[in-house]
PDB file of C-alpha atoms in Angstrom:
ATOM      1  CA  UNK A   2    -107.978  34.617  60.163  1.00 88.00           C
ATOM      2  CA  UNK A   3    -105.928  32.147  58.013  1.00 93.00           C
ATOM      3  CA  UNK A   4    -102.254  31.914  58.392  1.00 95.00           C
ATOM      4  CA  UNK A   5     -99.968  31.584  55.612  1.00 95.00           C
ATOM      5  CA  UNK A   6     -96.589  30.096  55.704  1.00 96.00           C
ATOM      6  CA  UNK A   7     -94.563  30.089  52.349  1.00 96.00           C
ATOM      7  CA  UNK A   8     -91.395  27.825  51.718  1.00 94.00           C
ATOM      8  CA  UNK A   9     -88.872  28.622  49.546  1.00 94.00           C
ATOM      9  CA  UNK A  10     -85.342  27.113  48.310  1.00 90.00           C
ATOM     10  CA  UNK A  11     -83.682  25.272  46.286  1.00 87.00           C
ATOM     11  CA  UNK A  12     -84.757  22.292  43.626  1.00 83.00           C
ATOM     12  CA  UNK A  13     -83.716  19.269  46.371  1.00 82.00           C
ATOM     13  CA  UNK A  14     -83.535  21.229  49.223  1.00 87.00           C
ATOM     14  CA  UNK A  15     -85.940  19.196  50.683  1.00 85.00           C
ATOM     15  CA  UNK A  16     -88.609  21.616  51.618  1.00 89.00           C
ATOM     16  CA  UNK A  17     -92.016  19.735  50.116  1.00 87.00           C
ATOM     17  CA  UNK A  18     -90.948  16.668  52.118  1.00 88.00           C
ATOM     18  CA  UNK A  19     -90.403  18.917  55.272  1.00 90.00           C
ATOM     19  CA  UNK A  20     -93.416  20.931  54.970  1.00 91.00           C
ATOM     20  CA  UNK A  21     -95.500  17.081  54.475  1.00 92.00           C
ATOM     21  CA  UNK A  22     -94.218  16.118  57.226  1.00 92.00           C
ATOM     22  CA  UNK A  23     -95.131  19.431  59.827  1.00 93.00           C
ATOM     23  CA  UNK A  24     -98.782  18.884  58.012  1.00 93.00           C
ATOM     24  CA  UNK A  25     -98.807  15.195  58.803  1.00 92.00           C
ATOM     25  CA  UNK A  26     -97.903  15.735  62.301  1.00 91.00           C
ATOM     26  CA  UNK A  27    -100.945  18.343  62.953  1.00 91.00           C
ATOM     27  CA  UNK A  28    -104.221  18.218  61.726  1.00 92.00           C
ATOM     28  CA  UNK A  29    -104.340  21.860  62.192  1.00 93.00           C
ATOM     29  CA  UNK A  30    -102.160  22.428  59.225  1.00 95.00           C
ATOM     30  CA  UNK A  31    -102.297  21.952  55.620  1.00 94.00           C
ATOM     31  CA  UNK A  32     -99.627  21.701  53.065  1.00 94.00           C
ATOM     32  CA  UNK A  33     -99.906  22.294  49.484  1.00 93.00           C
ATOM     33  CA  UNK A  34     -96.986  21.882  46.746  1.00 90.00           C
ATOM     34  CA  UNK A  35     -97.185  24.392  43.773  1.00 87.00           C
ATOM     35  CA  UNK A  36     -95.268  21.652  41.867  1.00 84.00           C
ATOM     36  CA  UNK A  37     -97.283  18.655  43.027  1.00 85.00           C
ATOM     37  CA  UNK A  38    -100.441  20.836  41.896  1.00 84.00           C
ATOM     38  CA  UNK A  39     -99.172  21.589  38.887  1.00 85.00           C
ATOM     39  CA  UNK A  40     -98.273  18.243  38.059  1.00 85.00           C
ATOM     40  CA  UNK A  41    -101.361  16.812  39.280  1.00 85.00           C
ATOM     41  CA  UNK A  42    -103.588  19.310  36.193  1.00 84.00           C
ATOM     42  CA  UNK A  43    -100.935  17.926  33.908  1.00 89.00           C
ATOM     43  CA  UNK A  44    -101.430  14.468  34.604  1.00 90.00           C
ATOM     44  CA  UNK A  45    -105.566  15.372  33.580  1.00 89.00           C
ATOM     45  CA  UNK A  46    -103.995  15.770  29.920  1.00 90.00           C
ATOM     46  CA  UNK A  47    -106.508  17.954  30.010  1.00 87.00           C
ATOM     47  CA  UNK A  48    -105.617  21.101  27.773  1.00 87.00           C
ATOM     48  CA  UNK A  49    -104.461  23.441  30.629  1.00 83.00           C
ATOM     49  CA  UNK A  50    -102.393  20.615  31.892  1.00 87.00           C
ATOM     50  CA  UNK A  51    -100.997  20.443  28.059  1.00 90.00           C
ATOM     51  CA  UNK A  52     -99.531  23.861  28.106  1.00 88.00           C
ATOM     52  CA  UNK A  53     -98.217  23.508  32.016  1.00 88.00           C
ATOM     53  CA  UNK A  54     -96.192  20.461  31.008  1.00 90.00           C
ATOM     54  CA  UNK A  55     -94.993  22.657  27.953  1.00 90.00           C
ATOM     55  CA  UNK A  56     -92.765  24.578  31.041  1.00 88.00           C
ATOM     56  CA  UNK A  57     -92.376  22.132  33.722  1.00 85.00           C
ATOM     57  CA  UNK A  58     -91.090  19.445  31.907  1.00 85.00           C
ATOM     58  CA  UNK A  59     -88.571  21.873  30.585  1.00 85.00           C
ATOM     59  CA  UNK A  60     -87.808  23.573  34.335  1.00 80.00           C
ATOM     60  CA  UNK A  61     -89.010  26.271  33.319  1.00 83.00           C
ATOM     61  CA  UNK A  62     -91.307  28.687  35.114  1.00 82.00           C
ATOM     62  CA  UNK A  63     -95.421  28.691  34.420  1.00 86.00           C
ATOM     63  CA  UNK A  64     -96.939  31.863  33.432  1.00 86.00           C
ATOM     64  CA  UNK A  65     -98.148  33.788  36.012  1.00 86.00           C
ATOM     65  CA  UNK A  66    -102.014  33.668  35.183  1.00 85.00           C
ATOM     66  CA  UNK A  67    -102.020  29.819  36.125  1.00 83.00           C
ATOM     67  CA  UNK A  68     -99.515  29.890  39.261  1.00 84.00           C
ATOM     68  CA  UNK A  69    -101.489  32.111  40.728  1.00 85.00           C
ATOM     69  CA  UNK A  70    -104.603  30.564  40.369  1.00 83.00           C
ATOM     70  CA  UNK A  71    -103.512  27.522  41.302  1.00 82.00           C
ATOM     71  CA  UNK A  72    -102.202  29.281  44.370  1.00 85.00           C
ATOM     72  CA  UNK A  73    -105.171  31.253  45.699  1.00 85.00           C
ATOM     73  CA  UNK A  74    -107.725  28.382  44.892  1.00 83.00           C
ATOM     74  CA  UNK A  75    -105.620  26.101  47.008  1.00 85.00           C
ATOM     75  CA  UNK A  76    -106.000  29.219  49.759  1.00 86.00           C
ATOM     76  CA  UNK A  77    -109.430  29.247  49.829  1.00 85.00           C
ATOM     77  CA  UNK A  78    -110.169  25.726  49.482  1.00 87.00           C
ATOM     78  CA  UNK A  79    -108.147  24.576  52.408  1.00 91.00           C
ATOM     79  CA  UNK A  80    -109.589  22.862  55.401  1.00 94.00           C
ATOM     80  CA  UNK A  81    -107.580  23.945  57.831  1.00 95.00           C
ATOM     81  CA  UNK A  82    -106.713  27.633  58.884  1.00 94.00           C
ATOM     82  CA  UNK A  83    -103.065  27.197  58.537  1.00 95.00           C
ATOM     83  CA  UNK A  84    -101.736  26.984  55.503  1.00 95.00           C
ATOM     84  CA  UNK A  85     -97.909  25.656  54.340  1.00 95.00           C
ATOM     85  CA  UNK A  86     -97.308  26.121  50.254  1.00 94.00           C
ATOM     86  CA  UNK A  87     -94.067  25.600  49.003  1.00 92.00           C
ATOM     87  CA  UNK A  88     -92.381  26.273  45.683  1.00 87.00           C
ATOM     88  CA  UNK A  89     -93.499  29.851  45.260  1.00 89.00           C
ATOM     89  CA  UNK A  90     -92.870  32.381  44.673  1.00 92.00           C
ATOM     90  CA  UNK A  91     -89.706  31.684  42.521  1.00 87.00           C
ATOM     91  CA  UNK A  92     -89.959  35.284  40.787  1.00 90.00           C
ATOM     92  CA  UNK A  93     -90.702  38.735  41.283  1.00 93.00           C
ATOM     93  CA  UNK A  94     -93.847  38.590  39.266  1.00 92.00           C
ATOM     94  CA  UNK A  95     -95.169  35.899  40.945  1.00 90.00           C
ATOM     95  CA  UNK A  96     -94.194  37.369  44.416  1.00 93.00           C
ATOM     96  CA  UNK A  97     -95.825  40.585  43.533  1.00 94.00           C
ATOM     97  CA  UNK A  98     -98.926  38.708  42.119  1.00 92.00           C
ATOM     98  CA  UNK A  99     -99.321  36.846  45.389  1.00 92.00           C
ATOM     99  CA  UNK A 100     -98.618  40.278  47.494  1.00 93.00           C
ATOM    100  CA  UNK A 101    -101.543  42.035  45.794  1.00 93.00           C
ATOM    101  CA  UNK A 102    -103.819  39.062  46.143  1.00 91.00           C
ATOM    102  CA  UNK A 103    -102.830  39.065  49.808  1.00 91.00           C
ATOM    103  CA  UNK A 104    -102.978  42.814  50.167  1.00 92.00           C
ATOM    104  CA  UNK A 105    -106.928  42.264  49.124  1.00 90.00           C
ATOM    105  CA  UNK A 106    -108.253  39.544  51.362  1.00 85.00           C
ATOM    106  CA  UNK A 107    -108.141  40.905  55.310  1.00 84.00           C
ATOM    107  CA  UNK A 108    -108.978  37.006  55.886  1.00 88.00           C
ATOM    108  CA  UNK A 109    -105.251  35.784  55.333  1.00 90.00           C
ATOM    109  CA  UNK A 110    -101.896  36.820  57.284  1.00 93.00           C
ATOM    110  CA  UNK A 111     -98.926  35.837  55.216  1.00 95.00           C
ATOM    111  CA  UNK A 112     -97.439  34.989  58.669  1.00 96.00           C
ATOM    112  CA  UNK A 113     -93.644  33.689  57.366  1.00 97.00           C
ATOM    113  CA  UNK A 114     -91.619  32.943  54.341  1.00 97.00           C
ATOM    114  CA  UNK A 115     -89.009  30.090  55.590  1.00 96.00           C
ATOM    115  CA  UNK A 116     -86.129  29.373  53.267  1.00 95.00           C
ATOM    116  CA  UNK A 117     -84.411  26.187  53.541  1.00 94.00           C
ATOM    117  CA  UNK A 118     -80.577  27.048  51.973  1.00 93.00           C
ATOM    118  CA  UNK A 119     -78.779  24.232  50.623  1.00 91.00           C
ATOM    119  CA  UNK A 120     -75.642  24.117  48.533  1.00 90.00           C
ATOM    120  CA  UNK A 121     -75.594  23.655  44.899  1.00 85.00           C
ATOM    121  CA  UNK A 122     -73.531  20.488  45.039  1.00 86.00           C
ATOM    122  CA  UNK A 123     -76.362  19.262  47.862  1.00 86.00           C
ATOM    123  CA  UNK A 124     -79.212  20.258  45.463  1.00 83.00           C
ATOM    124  CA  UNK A 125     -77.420  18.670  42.345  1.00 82.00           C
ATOM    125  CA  UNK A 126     -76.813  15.414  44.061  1.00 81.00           C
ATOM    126  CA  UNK A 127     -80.032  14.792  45.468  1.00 78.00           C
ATOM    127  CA  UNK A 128     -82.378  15.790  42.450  1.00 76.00           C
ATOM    128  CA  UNK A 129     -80.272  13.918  40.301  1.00 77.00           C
ATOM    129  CA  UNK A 130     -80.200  11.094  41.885  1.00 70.00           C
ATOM    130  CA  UNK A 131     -83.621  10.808  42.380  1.00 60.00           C
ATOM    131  CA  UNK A 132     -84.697   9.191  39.512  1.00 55.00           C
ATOM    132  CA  UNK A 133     -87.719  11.306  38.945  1.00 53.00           C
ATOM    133  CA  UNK A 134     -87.799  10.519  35.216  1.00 51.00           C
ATOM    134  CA  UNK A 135     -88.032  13.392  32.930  1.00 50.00           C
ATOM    135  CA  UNK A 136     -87.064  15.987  35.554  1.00 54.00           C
ATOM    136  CA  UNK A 137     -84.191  13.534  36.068  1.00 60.00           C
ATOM    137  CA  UNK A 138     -81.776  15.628  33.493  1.00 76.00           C
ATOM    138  CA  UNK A 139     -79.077  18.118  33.597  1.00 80.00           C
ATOM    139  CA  UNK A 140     -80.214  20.391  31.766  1.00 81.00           C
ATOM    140  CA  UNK A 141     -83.380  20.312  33.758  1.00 80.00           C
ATOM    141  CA  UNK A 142     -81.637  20.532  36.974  1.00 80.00           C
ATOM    142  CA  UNK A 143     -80.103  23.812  35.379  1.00 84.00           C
ATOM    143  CA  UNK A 144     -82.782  25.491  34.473  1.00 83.00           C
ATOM    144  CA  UNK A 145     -84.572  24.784  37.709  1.00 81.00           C
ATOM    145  CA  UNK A 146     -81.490  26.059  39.367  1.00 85.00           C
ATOM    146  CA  UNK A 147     -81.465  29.116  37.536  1.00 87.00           C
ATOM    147  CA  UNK A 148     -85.092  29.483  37.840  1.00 81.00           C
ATOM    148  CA  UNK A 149     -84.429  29.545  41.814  1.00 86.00           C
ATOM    149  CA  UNK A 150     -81.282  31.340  41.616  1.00 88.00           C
ATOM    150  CA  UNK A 151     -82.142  34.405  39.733  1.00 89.00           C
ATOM    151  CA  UNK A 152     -84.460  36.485  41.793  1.00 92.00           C
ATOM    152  CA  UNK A 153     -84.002  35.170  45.037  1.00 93.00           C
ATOM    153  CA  UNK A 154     -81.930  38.131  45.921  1.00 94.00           C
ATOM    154  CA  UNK A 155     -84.698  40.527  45.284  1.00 96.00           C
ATOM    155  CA  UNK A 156     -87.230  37.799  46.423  1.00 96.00           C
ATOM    156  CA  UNK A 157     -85.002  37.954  50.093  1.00 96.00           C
ATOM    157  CA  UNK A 158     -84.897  41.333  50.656  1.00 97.00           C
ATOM    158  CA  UNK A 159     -87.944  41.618  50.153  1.00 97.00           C
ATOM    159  CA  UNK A 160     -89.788  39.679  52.788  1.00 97.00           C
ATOM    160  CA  UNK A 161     -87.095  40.482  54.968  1.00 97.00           C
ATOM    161  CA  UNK A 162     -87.909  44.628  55.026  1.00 97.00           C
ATOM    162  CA  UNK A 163     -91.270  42.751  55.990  1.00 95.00           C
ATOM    163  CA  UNK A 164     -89.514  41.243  58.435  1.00 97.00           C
ATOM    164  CA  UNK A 165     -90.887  37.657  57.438  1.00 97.00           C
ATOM    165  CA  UNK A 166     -87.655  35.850  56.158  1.00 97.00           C
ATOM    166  CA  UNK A 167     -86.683  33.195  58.543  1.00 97.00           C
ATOM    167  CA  UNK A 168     -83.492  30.713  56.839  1.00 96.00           C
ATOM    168  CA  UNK A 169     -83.264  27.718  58.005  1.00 94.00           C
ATOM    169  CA  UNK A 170     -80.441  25.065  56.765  1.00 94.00           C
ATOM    170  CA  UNK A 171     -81.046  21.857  54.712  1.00 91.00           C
ATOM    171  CA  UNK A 172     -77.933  20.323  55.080  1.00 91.00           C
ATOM    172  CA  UNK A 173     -79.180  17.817  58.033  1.00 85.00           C
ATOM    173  CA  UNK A 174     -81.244  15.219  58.606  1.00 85.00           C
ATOM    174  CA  UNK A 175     -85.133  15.412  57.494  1.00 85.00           C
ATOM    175  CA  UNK A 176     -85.554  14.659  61.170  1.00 90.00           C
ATOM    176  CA  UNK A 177     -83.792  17.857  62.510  1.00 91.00           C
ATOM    177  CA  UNK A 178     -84.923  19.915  59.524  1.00 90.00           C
ATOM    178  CA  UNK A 179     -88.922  19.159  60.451  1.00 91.00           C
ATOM    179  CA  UNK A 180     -88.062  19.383  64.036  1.00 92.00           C
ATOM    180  CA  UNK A 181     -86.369  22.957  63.779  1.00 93.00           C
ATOM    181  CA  UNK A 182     -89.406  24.112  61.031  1.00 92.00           C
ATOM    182  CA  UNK A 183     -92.299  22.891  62.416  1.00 91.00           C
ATOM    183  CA  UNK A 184     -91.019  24.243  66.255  1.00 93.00           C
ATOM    184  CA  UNK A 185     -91.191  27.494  63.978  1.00 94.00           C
ATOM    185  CA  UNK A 186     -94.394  27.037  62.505  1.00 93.00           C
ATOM    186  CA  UNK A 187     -95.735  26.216  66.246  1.00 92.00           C
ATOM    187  CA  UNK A 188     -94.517  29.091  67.648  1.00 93.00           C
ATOM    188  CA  UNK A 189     -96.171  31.691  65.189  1.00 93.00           C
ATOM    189  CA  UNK A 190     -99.911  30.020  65.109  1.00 87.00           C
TER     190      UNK A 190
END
């Protein structure tokens, strides 16, 4: 059986570098970035990657129909029978999407959803200062933020009535960050 691990939190709270890192350090896990994925169909120009870029480059959340395709091919496709994504769900439709698809394949345990919590002022400073071009914006710092912000209450309580939240804090050093998640990740596969 495949074990899933889903990261959550904030735009720069650091989690797709964290969760590269765990995967780099075992070649029993692999790591996938809903952004990074989406971004890599965009750079194809091809016409799905067209209408992606029509949200992301905004901040703005993809529709469900490709997130979660995106999502479950990366599942099956992966080589290894751990699995880190990170970046999703950020909304209720997108959690419930992935809890049905989950709820259908008795091959895959979604086996923990780790949030790493940042501040906003910790968030704001390091995505914009990151000099990632077009997402290098206010306004698309804000929307992101919102984005995030928005359902995470209901997105919370809901994995933890499943008793699969586990918070973590992305205020320190990558180094004690990957140390502290991947001990997690260890202990659970």
């Amino acid at each position: 059986m495949k074990k899933l691990f889903l990261i959550i939190g904030a735009p720069g709270s650091g989690k797709t570098t964290d969760a590269q890192l765990i995967a780099k350090q075992n070649d029993k896990i692999t790591h996938y970035s809903t952004g990074d994925m989406l971004r890599a169909e965009v750079a194809t120009k091809s016409e799905l990657g067209l209408e992606i870029d029509k949200y992301i480059s905004k901040g703005l959340i993809v529709p469900i129909e490709v997130a979660i395709k995106t999502i479950t091919n990366a599942i099956k496709n992966a080589p290894t029978d751990t699995i880190i994504i990170d970046g999703y769900p950020r909304s209720m439709e997108q959690l419930n999407a992935l809890d049905e698809y989950l709820s259908k394949d008795s091959s895959l345990e979604l086996t923990s959803v780790i949030e790493v919590r940042v501040s906003e002022d910790t968030a704001r400073d390091r995505v914009l200062g990151r000099a990632r071009g077009a997402d290098d914006n206010t306004e698309v710092f804000n929307n992101r933020m919102k984005v995030y912000t928005e359902p995470l209450a209901d997105i919370q309580s809901f994995y933890k009535s499943k008793n699969l939240l586990h918070v973590i804090s992305g205020e320190g050093t990558i180094e004690t960050i990957v140390s502290e998640m991947g001990s997690f990740v260890k202990s659970k596969i």
